[in-house]
């Protein structure tokens, strides 16, 4: 028998019935603000890199300059540290809006006054890696070394190790490597409106359960520096306001969500943009039932209210014998379960509806003689089958769903 195919990506998540986050005070929405502190950690010959930075700046279409310093690029990043940070810091402290800093360790080390201001404001300082560089071509061994070095330097500069992590310019190994380090949360995903527990590495391999607090690239000032992005503060404000209003309206009856807002000192810290952030915060403050925490506060809340509980059953992780033992008797024809086992099963099939879809695919693809034999094993469908096999399959599907729900509950 050929080996089964398994799909590592999770296209289901919480499905149609997401959990009630039970935010403190019964809040209808959680708004979380991230300040990405990257200035001084970007690609530069001064930092031992092979080329200048080419990412997220005011220079349209900027490319790295191999072997050369890019004076304009360096000065744009310097603006973020010298002027932009303080403008953002003043606004957030004035508005009493706590923030999580994603701090690049080498950037923090080069900005002692900014770090002191972050700490004085009570902001959480999470790790944004050792350097603000692309990790996609980095070996797993080198990336793991840099993660450990980032934690060491972060502790040295900040006074305590980071409790959260976000690389941003990731490799395919980043989530696995950071999950192995024991952070309270990691954020290198953009796949949900709520935190969740991850117990696989994206390749189908098991992980010790890791809390994930997803981040965002849409409600993010980085789009001031991308071709398809914001051209004015009004556009940024309108997008943040509409995102907030949509989630706030949804957040009744246990359907509350989380809104992430991503900021960069060299981008939102410009005078023509900071007003948009002020207008958004003022809009948020007009609404009751809003919780504005740090990411670490979210992690602590989630761990207390929604601790990790592994599902009772995961068909996509069963071996053939276990799968057939559980499901072969549903049809009086074990071949249905055997063929379903060989399909491209994944996390989406670890629900009653998903698993039923796999079984129905097998039946719909079966030769007529095999389908007839399978249906004849269901006496209550015999009469329907004689007249219309499609109707018999539809009736079988309706009858099997509650049985699968019982199996998997």
mmCIF file of C-alpha atoms in Angstrom:
data_model
loop_
_atom_site.group_PDB
_atom_site.id
_atom_site.type_symbol
_atom_site.label_atom_id
_atom_site.label_comp_id
_atom_site.label_asym_id
_atom_site.label_seq_id
_atom_site.Cartn_x
_atom_site.Cartn_y
_atom_site.Cartn_z
ATOM 1 C CA UNK A 1 0.000 0.000 0.000
ATOM 2 C CA UNK A 2 1.335 3.458 -0.888
ATOM 3 C CA UNK A 3 2.286 5.853 1.873
ATOM 4 C CA UNK A 4 -0.397 8.301 3.020
ATOM 5 C CA UNK A 5 -0.092 11.969 2.168
ATOM 6 C CA UNK A 6 -0.354 14.442 4.990
ATOM 7 C CA UNK A 7 -0.856 18.212 4.725
ATOM 8 C CA UNK A 8 0.957 20.106 7.475
ATOM 9 C CA UNK A 9 -0.771 23.488 7.089
ATOM 10 C CA UNK A 10 -3.849 24.138 9.213
ATOM 11 C CA UNK A 11 -6.590 25.621 7.030
ATOM 12 C CA UNK A 12 -9.286 25.206 9.701
ATOM 13 C CA UNK A 13 -8.038 26.818 12.898
ATOM 14 C CA UNK A 14 -10.925 27.275 15.291
ATOM 15 C CA UNK A 15 -13.473 26.610 12.538
ATOM 16 C CA UNK A 16 -16.945 28.153 12.746
ATOM 17 C CA UNK A 17 -17.048 28.124 16.558
ATOM 18 C CA UNK A 18 -14.087 30.114 17.836
ATOM 19 C CA UNK A 19 -13.640 30.203 21.603
ATOM 20 C CA UNK A 20 -14.798 33.057 23.784
ATOM 21 C CA UNK A 21 -11.525 34.747 24.786
ATOM 22 C CA UNK A 22 -13.160 36.060 27.990
ATOM 23 C CA UNK A 23 -11.067 39.206 27.886
ATOM 24 C CA UNK A 24 -10.778 40.937 31.273
ATOM 25 C CA UNK A 25 -13.829 42.975 32.239
ATOM 26 C CA UNK A 26 -15.870 41.328 29.510
ATOM 27 C CA UNK A 27 -14.166 43.472 26.863
ATOM 28 C CA UNK A 28 -15.617 43.260 23.347
ATOM 29 C CA UNK A 29 -12.216 43.689 21.728
ATOM 30 C CA UNK A 30 -8.550 43.510 22.629
ATOM 31 C CA UNK A 31 -6.375 46.117 20.884
ATOM 32 C CA UNK A 32 -2.653 45.386 21.000
ATOM 33 C CA UNK A 33 -0.013 47.885 19.883
ATOM 34 C CA UNK A 34 3.422 46.787 18.690
ATOM 35 C CA UNK A 35 6.366 49.151 18.280
ATOM 36 C CA UNK A 36 8.998 47.480 16.110
ATOM 37 C CA UNK A 37 12.411 48.785 17.156
ATOM 38 C CA UNK A 38 14.803 47.898 14.313
ATOM 39 C CA UNK A 39 16.901 51.030 13.877
ATOM 40 C CA UNK A 40 20.558 50.122 14.296
ATOM 41 C CA UNK A 41 19.941 46.438 13.655
ATOM 42 C CA UNK A 42 19.341 46.629 9.903
ATOM 43 C CA UNK A 43 21.695 45.434 7.167
ATOM 44 C CA UNK A 44 24.782 47.642 7.033
ATOM 45 C CA UNK A 45 28.443 47.202 6.252
ATOM 46 C CA UNK A 46 29.045 48.742 9.672
ATOM 47 C CA UNK A 47 27.242 45.730 11.182
ATOM 48 C CA UNK A 48 29.318 43.201 9.278
ATOM 49 C CA UNK A 49 26.714 42.613 6.556
ATOM 50 C CA UNK A 50 27.509 42.153 2.887
ATOM 51 C CA UNK A 51 25.168 44.884 1.655
ATOM 52 C CA UNK A 52 23.117 47.880 2.740
ATOM 53 C CA UNK A 53 19.460 47.644 3.796
ATOM 54 C CA UNK A 54 16.708 47.713 1.178
ATOM 55 C CA UNK A 55 13.554 47.100 3.225
ATOM 56 C CA UNK A 56 10.847 49.373 4.662
ATOM 57 C CA UNK A 57 12.081 52.868 4.053
ATOM 58 C CA UNK A 58 11.005 56.097 2.350
ATOM 59 C CA UNK A 59 13.018 55.207 -0.777
ATOM 60 C CA UNK A 60 10.712 53.687 -3.435
ATOM 61 C CA UNK A 61 12.050 50.468 -4.931
ATOM 62 C CA UNK A 62 15.177 50.504 -2.799
ATOM 63 C CA UNK A 63 17.559 47.600 -3.300
ATOM 64 C CA UNK A 64 20.516 46.462 -1.193
ATOM 65 C CA UNK A 65 23.872 47.844 -2.327
ATOM 66 C CA UNK A 66 26.379 44.971 -2.177
ATOM 67 C CA UNK A 67 29.674 46.033 -0.654
ATOM 68 C CA UNK A 68 28.600 49.660 -0.140
ATOM 69 C CA UNK A 69 27.084 51.770 2.569
ATOM 70 C CA UNK A 70 23.828 53.473 1.582
ATOM 71 C CA UNK A 71 23.985 56.847 3.299
ATOM 72 C CA UNK A 72 20.385 57.799 2.580
ATOM 73 C CA UNK A 73 19.060 54.479 3.855
ATOM 74 C CA UNK A 74 21.149 54.680 6.999
ATOM 75 C CA UNK A 75 19.913 58.188 7.760
ATOM 76 C CA UNK A 76 16.285 57.166 7.290
ATOM 77 C CA UNK A 77 16.714 54.427 9.865
ATOM 78 C CA UNK A 78 18.524 56.915 12.115
ATOM 79 C CA UNK A 79 15.475 59.186 11.957
ATOM 80 C CA UNK A 80 13.447 56.431 13.558
ATOM 81 C CA UNK A 81 15.789 56.289 16.541
ATOM 82 C CA UNK A 82 16.568 59.999 16.857
ATOM 83 C CA UNK A 83 13.137 61.553 16.278
ATOM 84 C CA UNK A 84 10.439 59.018 15.404
ATOM 85 C CA UNK A 85 10.785 56.936 18.554
ATOM 86 C CA UNK A 86 10.326 59.914 20.854
ATOM 87 C CA UNK A 87 7.265 61.122 18.963
ATOM 88 C CA UNK A 88 5.672 57.674 19.242
ATOM 89 C CA UNK A 89 6.722 57.360 22.886
ATOM 90 C CA UNK A 90 5.172 60.728 23.798
ATOM 91 C CA UNK A 91 1.877 59.866 22.121
ATOM 92 C CA UNK A 92 1.488 56.399 23.599
ATOM 93 C CA UNK A 93 2.379 57.508 27.106
ATOM 94 C CA UNK A 94 0.067 60.530 26.848
ATOM 95 C CA UNK A 95 -2.787 58.263 25.695
ATOM 96 C CA UNK A 96 -1.931 55.655 28.361
ATOM 97 C CA UNK A 97 -1.699 53.012 25.639
ATOM 98 C CA UNK A 98 0.650 50.183 26.683
ATOM 99 C CA UNK A 99 2.823 48.728 23.948
ATOM 100 C CA UNK A 100 4.880 45.668 23.221
ATOM 101 C CA UNK A 101 8.243 46.461 21.670
ATOM 102 C CA UNK A 102 9.613 43.981 19.176
ATOM 103 C CA UNK A 103 13.212 44.912 19.832
ATOM 104 C CA UNK A 104 16.082 43.795 17.626
ATOM 105 C CA UNK A 105 18.782 42.984 20.163
ATOM 106 C CA UNK A 106 21.607 44.805 18.390
ATOM 107 C CA UNK A 107 19.342 47.837 17.830
ATOM 108 C CA UNK A 108 18.430 47.949 21.523
ATOM 109 C CA UNK A 109 22.108 47.746 22.443
ATOM 110 C CA UNK A 110 22.777 50.848 20.322
ATOM 111 C CA UNK A 111 19.890 52.837 21.865
ATOM 112 C CA UNK A 112 20.266 52.951 25.661
ATOM 113 C CA UNK A 113 18.106 56.058 26.194
ATOM 114 C CA UNK A 114 15.271 54.597 24.164
ATOM 115 C CA UNK A 115 15.452 51.344 26.150
ATOM 116 C CA UNK A 116 15.314 53.317 29.399
ATOM 117 C CA UNK A 117 12.229 55.148 28.131
ATOM 118 C CA UNK A 118 10.542 51.869 27.144
ATOM 119 C CA UNK A 119 11.157 50.475 30.612
ATOM 120 C CA UNK A 120 9.993 53.651 32.355
ATOM 121 C CA UNK A 121 6.751 53.523 30.366
ATOM 122 C CA UNK A 122 6.151 49.933 31.466
ATOM 123 C CA UNK A 123 6.270 48.616 27.923
ATOM 124 C CA UNK A 124 6.987 44.944 27.345
ATOM 125 C CA UNK A 125 10.235 44.474 25.430
ATOM 126 C CA UNK A 126 10.003 41.253 23.418
ATOM 127 C CA UNK A 127 12.672 39.991 21.035
ATOM 128 C CA UNK A 128 12.757 40.781 17.331
ATOM 129 C CA UNK A 129 15.869 38.708 16.737
ATOM 130 C CA UNK A 130 19.568 39.470 16.846
ATOM 131 C CA UNK A 131 19.646 41.533 13.645
ATOM 132 C CA UNK A 132 16.971 42.938 11.329
ATOM 133 C CA UNK A 133 17.943 40.751 8.386
ATOM 134 C CA UNK A 134 16.424 38.101 6.147
ATOM 135 C CA UNK A 135 16.658 34.578 7.567
ATOM 136 C CA UNK A 136 15.248 32.604 4.633
ATOM 137 C CA UNK A 137 18.605 31.286 3.406
ATOM 138 C CA UNK A 138 20.144 30.835 6.842
ATOM 139 C CA UNK A 139 20.996 27.313 7.968
ATOM 140 C CA UNK A 140 18.969 25.998 10.938
ATOM 141 C CA UNK A 141 22.173 25.759 12.968
ATOM 142 C CA UNK A 142 23.121 29.389 12.332
ATOM 143 C CA UNK A 143 19.589 30.640 12.963
ATOM 144 C CA UNK A 144 19.457 28.728 16.254
ATOM 145 C CA UNK A 145 22.791 30.259 17.245
ATOM 146 C CA UNK A 146 21.530 33.747 16.471
ATOM 147 C CA UNK A 147 18.338 33.163 18.475
ATOM 148 C CA UNK A 148 20.402 32.200 21.512
ATOM 149 C CA UNK A 149 22.722 35.167 21.007
ATOM 150 C CA UNK A 150 19.712 37.493 20.711
ATOM 151 C CA UNK A 151 18.400 36.265 24.063
ATOM 152 C CA UNK A 152 21.818 36.680 25.681
ATOM 153 C CA UNK A 153 22.293 40.222 24.385
ATOM 154 C CA UNK A 154 18.689 41.169 25.178
ATOM 155 C CA UNK A 155 19.164 40.110 28.811
ATOM 156 C CA UNK A 156 22.421 42.040 28.970
ATOM 157 C CA UNK A 157 20.858 45.240 27.591
ATOM 158 C CA UNK A 158 17.346 45.147 29.054
ATOM 159 C CA UNK A 159 18.118 43.423 32.330
ATOM 160 C CA UNK A 160 15.891 40.406 31.786
ATOM 161 C CA UNK A 161 15.371 37.890 28.980
ATOM 162 C CA UNK A 162 12.548 38.370 26.472
ATOM 163 C CA UNK A 163 9.329 36.488 27.205
ATOM 164 C CA UNK A 164 7.995 36.819 23.640
ATOM 165 C CA UNK A 165 9.487 36.500 20.162
ATOM 166 C CA UNK A 166 8.844 37.769 16.630
ATOM 167 C CA UNK A 167 11.464 37.402 13.890
ATOM 168 C CA UNK A 168 9.494 38.922 11.012
ATOM 169 C CA UNK A 169 11.884 38.130 8.157
ATOM 170 C CA UNK A 170 11.665 34.418 8.865
ATOM 171 C CA UNK A 171 12.930 31.166 7.471
ATOM 172 C CA UNK A 172 10.844 28.019 7.220
ATOM 173 C CA UNK A 173 12.581 26.853 10.413
ATOM 174 C CA UNK A 174 11.942 29.913 12.585
ATOM 175 C CA UNK A 175 8.798 28.747 14.360
ATOM 176 C CA UNK A 176 10.308 25.363 15.207
ATOM 177 C CA UNK A 177 13.531 26.925 16.482
ATOM 178 C CA UNK A 178 11.896 29.609 18.598
ATOM 179 C CA UNK A 179 9.322 27.180 20.027
ATOM 180 C CA UNK A 180 12.209 25.050 21.262
ATOM 181 C CA UNK A 181 13.510 27.971 23.351
ATOM 182 C CA UNK A 182 10.561 28.089 25.757
ATOM 183 C CA UNK A 183 9.186 31.591 25.125
ATOM 184 C CA UNK A 184 5.855 32.458 26.724
ATOM 185 C CA UNK A 185 4.580 33.215 23.216
ATOM 186 C CA UNK A 186 5.782 33.556 19.648
ATOM 187 C CA UNK A 187 4.195 35.729 16.958
ATOM 188 C CA UNK A 188 5.593 34.685 13.584
ATOM 189 C CA UNK A 189 2.149 33.947 12.127
ATOM 190 C CA UNK A 190 -0.580 36.087 10.583
ATOM 191 C CA UNK A 191 -3.264 33.407 10.484
ATOM 192 C CA UNK A 192 -5.909 34.242 13.088
ATOM 193 C CA UNK A 193 -7.712 36.892 15.113
ATOM 194 C CA UNK A 194 -7.075 35.033 18.370
ATOM 195 C CA UNK A 195 -4.165 33.346 20.134
ATOM 196 C CA UNK A 196 -3.911 29.582 19.794
ATOM 197 C CA UNK A 197 -1.777 26.629 20.825
ATOM 198 C CA UNK A 198 0.578 25.167 18.217
ATOM 199 C CA UNK A 199 1.877 21.618 18.566
ATOM 200 C CA UNK A 200 3.487 21.038 15.175
ATOM 201 C CA UNK A 201 6.331 22.776 13.366
ATOM 202 C CA UNK A 202 4.682 23.464 10.019
ATOM 203 C CA UNK A 203 6.286 20.375 8.514
ATOM 204 C CA UNK A 204 4.029 17.883 10.302
ATOM 205 C CA UNK A 205 6.524 17.189 13.082
ATOM 206 C CA UNK A 206 5.325 17.431 16.700
ATOM 207 C CA UNK A 207 6.294 20.283 19.011
ATOM 208 C CA UNK A 208 5.831 20.819 22.702
ATOM 209 C CA UNK A 209 2.668 23.002 22.828
ATOM 210 C CA UNK A 210 3.595 26.601 22.075
ATOM 211 C CA UNK A 211 1.300 29.588 22.546
ATOM 212 C CA UNK A 212 1.052 31.695 19.395
ATOM 213 C CA UNK A 213 -0.231 35.283 19.401
ATOM 214 C CA UNK A 214 -0.657 36.126 15.703
ATOM 215 C CA UNK A 215 0.623 39.414 14.337
ATOM 216 C CA UNK A 216 -0.563 41.549 11.416
ATOM 217 C CA UNK A 217 0.793 43.015 8.189
ATOM 218 C CA UNK A 218 -2.413 44.816 7.210
ATOM 219 C CA UNK A 219 -3.124 47.130 10.179
ATOM 220 C CA UNK A 220 0.520 48.054 9.980
ATOM 221 C CA UNK A 221 2.339 51.240 9.065
ATOM 222 C CA UNK A 222 4.754 49.188 6.934
ATOM 223 C CA UNK A 223 2.247 49.742 4.150
ATOM 224 C CA UNK A 224 3.478 53.335 3.936
ATOM 225 C CA UNK A 225 6.625 51.762 2.437
ATOM 226 C CA UNK A 226 5.078 49.196 0.069
ATOM 227 C CA UNK A 227 3.734 49.632 -3.485
ATOM 228 C CA UNK A 228 0.212 48.583 -2.453
ATOM 229 C CA UNK A 229 -0.098 50.642 0.675
ATOM 230 C CA UNK A 230 -1.038 53.865 2.414
ATOM 231 C CA UNK A 231 -0.256 57.181 0.757
ATOM 232 C CA UNK A 232 -1.516 59.382 3.565
ATOM 233 C CA UNK A 233 -2.291 59.371 7.242
ATOM 234 C CA UNK A 234 -5.992 59.549 6.386
ATOM 235 C CA UNK A 235 -5.783 56.171 4.674
ATOM 236 C CA UNK A 236 -3.983 54.617 7.626
ATOM 237 C CA UNK A 237 -6.501 56.040 10.092
ATOM 238 C CA UNK A 238 -9.454 54.890 7.990
ATOM 239 C CA UNK A 239 -8.096 51.354 7.766
ATOM 240 C CA UNK A 240 -7.401 51.124 11.498
ATOM 241 C CA UNK A 241 -10.799 52.622 12.345
ATOM 242 C CA UNK A 242 -12.679 50.272 10.025
ATOM 243 C CA UNK A 243 -10.798 47.248 11.348
ATOM 244 C CA UNK A 244 -11.603 48.259 14.906
ATOM 245 C CA UNK A 245 -15.256 48.979 14.134
ATOM 246 C CA UNK A 246 -15.748 45.623 12.402
ATOM 247 C CA UNK A 247 -14.210 43.654 15.276
ATOM 248 C CA UNK A 248 -16.008 45.740 17.890
ATOM 249 C CA UNK A 249 -19.353 45.048 16.204
ATOM 250 C CA UNK A 250 -18.558 41.321 16.070
ATOM 251 C CA UNK A 251 -17.451 41.204 19.694
ATOM 252 C CA UNK A 252 -20.750 40.309 21.338
ATOM 253 C CA UNK A 253 -22.038 36.964 22.535
ATOM 254 C CA UNK A 254 -18.609 35.466 23.144
ATOM 255 C CA UNK A 255 -17.242 36.410 19.712
ATOM 256 C CA UNK A 256 -14.603 38.924 20.820
ATOM 257 C CA UNK A 257 -11.329 39.080 18.908
ATOM 258 C CA UNK A 258 -7.924 40.712 19.002
ATOM 259 C CA UNK A 259 -6.740 43.584 16.825
ATOM 260 C CA UNK A 260 -3.002 44.028 16.335
ATOM 261 C CA UNK A 261 -1.540 47.362 15.250
ATOM 262 C CA UNK A 262 2.042 47.335 13.936
ATOM 263 C CA UNK A 263 4.224 50.453 14.098
ATOM 264 C CA UNK A 264 7.763 51.404 13.072
ATOM 265 C CA UNK A 265 9.466 54.477 14.490
ATOM 266 C CA UNK A 266 10.920 55.586 11.146
ATOM 267 C CA UNK A 267 7.491 55.333 9.476
ATOM 268 C CA UNK A 268 4.659 56.317 11.849
ATOM 269 C CA UNK A 269 7.093 58.602 13.671
ATOM 270 C CA UNK A 270 6.967 61.146 10.844
ATOM 271 C CA UNK A 271 4.896 64.269 11.631
ATOM 272 C CA UNK A 272 2.531 63.719 8.713
ATOM 273 C CA UNK A 273 1.587 60.249 9.987
ATOM 274 C CA UNK A 274 1.597 60.414 13.782
ATOM 275 C CA UNK A 275 -1.664 62.373 13.752
ATOM 276 C CA UNK A 276 -3.380 59.367 12.180
ATOM 277 C CA UNK A 277 -2.309 57.196 15.096
ATOM 278 C CA UNK A 278 -3.572 59.813 17.557
ATOM 279 C CA UNK A 279 -6.957 59.928 15.811
ATOM 280 C CA UNK A 280 -7.205 56.154 15.976
ATOM 281 C CA UNK A 281 -6.386 56.018 19.688
ATOM 282 C CA UNK A 282 -8.938 58.744 20.362
ATOM 283 C CA UNK A 283 -11.500 56.720 18.413
ATOM 284 C CA UNK A 284 -10.717 53.627 20.474
ATOM 285 C CA UNK A 285 -11.005 55.542 23.746
ATOM 286 C CA UNK A 286 -14.555 56.607 22.889
ATOM 287 C CA UNK A 287 -15.734 52.983 23.095
ATOM 288 C CA UNK A 288 -16.446 51.090 26.310
ATOM 289 C CA UNK A 289 -15.383 47.465 26.617
ATOM 290 C CA UNK A 290 -11.900 47.772 25.100
ATOM 291 C CA UNK A 291 -8.846 46.075 26.600
ATOM 292 C CA UNK A 292 -5.410 47.460 25.579
ATOM 293 C CA UNK A 293 -2.744 45.104 26.954
ATOM 294 C CA UNK A 294 0.786 44.098 26.125
ATOM 295 C CA UNK A 295 1.302 40.807 24.357
ATOM 296 C CA UNK A 296 2.684 39.275 27.510
ATOM 297 C CA UNK A 297 -0.543 40.197 29.322
ATOM 298 C CA UNK A 298 -2.485 38.469 26.544
ATOM 299 C CA UNK A 299 -0.284 35.387 26.889
ATOM 300 C CA UNK A 300 -0.788 35.248 30.641
ATOM 301 C CA UNK A 301 -4.542 35.641 30.244
ATOM 302 C CA UNK A 302 -4.792 32.994 27.542
ATOM 303 C CA UNK A 303 -2.732 30.487 29.486
ATOM 304 C CA UNK A 304 -5.036 30.922 32.481
ATOM 305 C CA UNK A 305 -8.378 30.942 30.636
ATOM 306 C CA UNK A 306 -7.564 28.658 27.712
ATOM 307 C CA UNK A 307 -4.762 26.290 28.762
ATOM 308 C CA UNK A 308 -3.620 23.741 26.241
ATOM 309 C CA UNK A 309 -5.922 20.727 25.959
ATOM 310 C CA UNK A 310 -5.019 18.254 23.205
ATOM 311 C CA UNK A 311 -7.994 17.089 21.129
ATOM 312 C CA UNK A 312 -9.532 13.735 22.008
ATOM 313 C CA UNK A 313 -8.873 12.453 18.500
ATOM 314 C CA UNK A 314 -6.734 13.488 15.528
ATOM 315 C CA UNK A 315 -7.433 11.245 12.535
ATOM 316 C CA UNK A 316 -4.732 12.914 10.419
ATOM 317 C CA UNK A 317 -2.084 11.730 12.917
ATOM 318 C CA UNK A 318 -3.273 8.142 13.247
ATOM 319 C CA UNK A 319 -1.455 5.218 11.695
ATOM 320 C CA UNK A 320 -3.317 2.970 9.277
ATOM 321 C CA UNK A 321 -4.296 0.289 11.791
ATOM 322 C CA UNK A 322 -5.708 2.802 14.274
ATOM 323 C CA UNK A 323 -7.557 4.731 11.569
ATOM 324 C CA UNK A 324 -9.215 1.639 10.112
ATOM 325 C CA UNK A 325 -10.028 0.282 13.570
ATOM 326 C CA UNK A 326 -11.856 3.468 14.459
ATOM 327 C CA UNK A 327 -13.664 4.140 11.208
ATOM 328 C CA UNK A 328 -13.745 0.949 9.145
ATOM 329 C CA UNK A 329 -17.003 -0.217 10.720
ATOM 330 C CA UNK A 330 -18.926 2.909 9.764
ATOM 331 C CA UNK A 331 -19.701 1.515 6.324
ATOM 332 C CA UNK A 332 -19.561 -2.236 6.724
ATOM 333 C CA UNK A 333 -16.796 -1.889 4.138
ATOM 334 C CA UNK A 334 -13.301 -1.261 5.582
ATOM 335 C CA UNK A 335 -11.967 -0.283 2.169
ATOM 336 C CA UNK A 336 -13.672 3.100 2.552
ATOM 337 C CA UNK A 337 -11.577 3.915 5.615
ATOM 338 C CA UNK A 338 -8.443 2.431 4.028
ATOM 339 C CA UNK A 339 -8.755 4.672 0.967
ATOM 340 C CA UNK A 340 -9.632 7.732 3.026
ATOM 341 C CA UNK A 341 -6.466 7.130 5.038
ATOM 342 C CA UNK A 342 -4.440 7.514 1.825
ATOM 343 C CA UNK A 343 -5.891 10.920 0.959
ATOM 344 C CA UNK A 344 -4.078 14.174 1.714
ATOM 345 C CA UNK A 345 -5.378 14.434 5.259
ATOM 346 C CA UNK A 346 -4.391 17.328 7.477
ATOM 347 C CA UNK A 347 -5.606 19.382 10.442
ATOM 348 C CA UNK A 348 -8.739 20.346 8.506
ATOM 349 C CA UNK A 349 -9.774 16.668 8.608
ATOM 350 C CA UNK A 350 -9.457 16.454 12.383
ATOM 351 C CA UNK A 351 -13.037 17.656 12.707
ATOM 352 C CA UNK A 352 -16.253 15.686 12.075
ATOM 353 C CA UNK A 353 -17.108 17.702 8.966
ATOM 354 C CA UNK A 354 -13.573 17.434 7.592
ATOM 355 C CA UNK A 355 -13.294 13.696 8.158
ATOM 356 C CA UNK A 356 -16.736 13.088 6.692
ATOM 357 C CA UNK A 357 -15.614 14.986 3.586
ATOM 358 C CA UNK A 358 -12.747 12.503 3.151
ATOM 359 C CA UNK A 359 -15.069 9.502 3.426
ATOM 360 C CA UNK A 360 -17.569 10.977 0.983
ATOM 361 C CA UNK A 361 -14.796 11.664 -1.531
ATOM 362 C CA UNK A 362 -13.894 7.979 -1.441
ATOM 363 C CA UNK A 363 -17.494 6.889 -1.946
ATOM 364 C CA UNK A 364 -18.154 9.342 -4.770
ATOM 365 C CA UNK A 365 -14.994 8.198 -6.557
ATOM 366 C CA UNK A 366 -15.687 4.463 -6.063
ATOM 367 C CA UNK A 367 -16.700 2.219 -8.990
ATOM 368 C CA UNK A 368 -20.452 1.609 -9.140
ATOM 369 C CA UNK A 369 -20.173 -2.005 -8.017
ATOM 370 C CA UNK A 370 -18.194 -1.079 -4.889
ATOM 371 C CA UNK A 371 -20.500 1.822 -4.082
ATOM 372 C CA UNK A 372 -23.536 -0.447 -4.425
ATOM 373 C CA UNK A 373 -21.960 -2.972 -2.049
ATOM 374 C CA UNK A 374 -21.183 -0.268 0.498
ATOM 375 C CA UNK A 375 -24.703 1.107 0.386
ATOM 376 C CA UNK A 376 -26.208 -2.341 0.650
ATOM 377 C CA UNK A 377 -24.379 -2.598 3.953
ATOM 378 C CA UNK A 378 -26.685 0.165 5.180
ATOM 379 C CA UNK A 379 -30.148 -1.479 5.111
ATOM 380 C CA UNK A 380 -31.982 1.754 5.787
ATOM 381 C CA UNK A 381 -30.559 3.160 2.541
ATOM 382 C CA UNK A 382 -31.353 0.179 0.340
ATOM 383 C CA UNK A 383 -34.594 1.504 -1.103
ATOM 384 C CA UNK A 384 -33.153 4.966 -1.720
ATOM 385 C CA UNK A 385 -30.107 3.465 -3.391
ATOM 386 C CA UNK A 386 -32.145 1.520 -5.883
ATOM 387 C CA UNK A 387 -33.813 4.657 -7.108
ATOM 388 C CA UNK A 388 -31.020 7.215 -6.825
ATOM 389 C CA UNK A 389 -27.486 6.479 -5.592
ATOM 390 C CA UNK A 390 -26.743 10.219 -5.253
ATOM 391 C CA UNK A 391 -29.705 10.621 -2.918
ATOM 392 C CA UNK A 392 -28.572 7.575 -0.976
ATOM 393 C CA UNK A 393 -25.111 9.108 -0.540
ATOM 394 C CA UNK A 394 -26.623 12.386 0.642
ATOM 395 C CA UNK A 395 -28.726 10.512 3.189
ATOM 396 C CA UNK A 396 -25.682 8.515 4.318
ATOM 397 C CA UNK A 397 -23.714 11.727 4.759
ATOM 398 C CA UNK A 398 -26.468 13.215 6.935
ATOM 399 C CA UNK A 399 -26.617 10.067 9.079
ATOM 400 C CA UNK A 400 -22.849 9.770 9.540
ATOM 401 C CA UNK A 401 -22.163 13.317 10.732
ATOM 402 C CA UNK A 402 -23.719 12.909 14.217
ATOM 403 C CA UNK A 403 -21.949 9.562 14.633
ATOM 404 C CA UNK A 404 -18.602 11.145 13.822
ATOM 405 C CA UNK A 405 -19.328 13.958 16.264
ATOM 406 C CA UNK A 406 -19.895 11.365 18.972
ATOM 407 C CA UNK A 407 -16.682 9.523 18.061
ATOM 408 C CA UNK A 408 -14.577 12.688 18.143
ATOM 409 C CA UNK A 409 -16.074 14.467 21.137
#
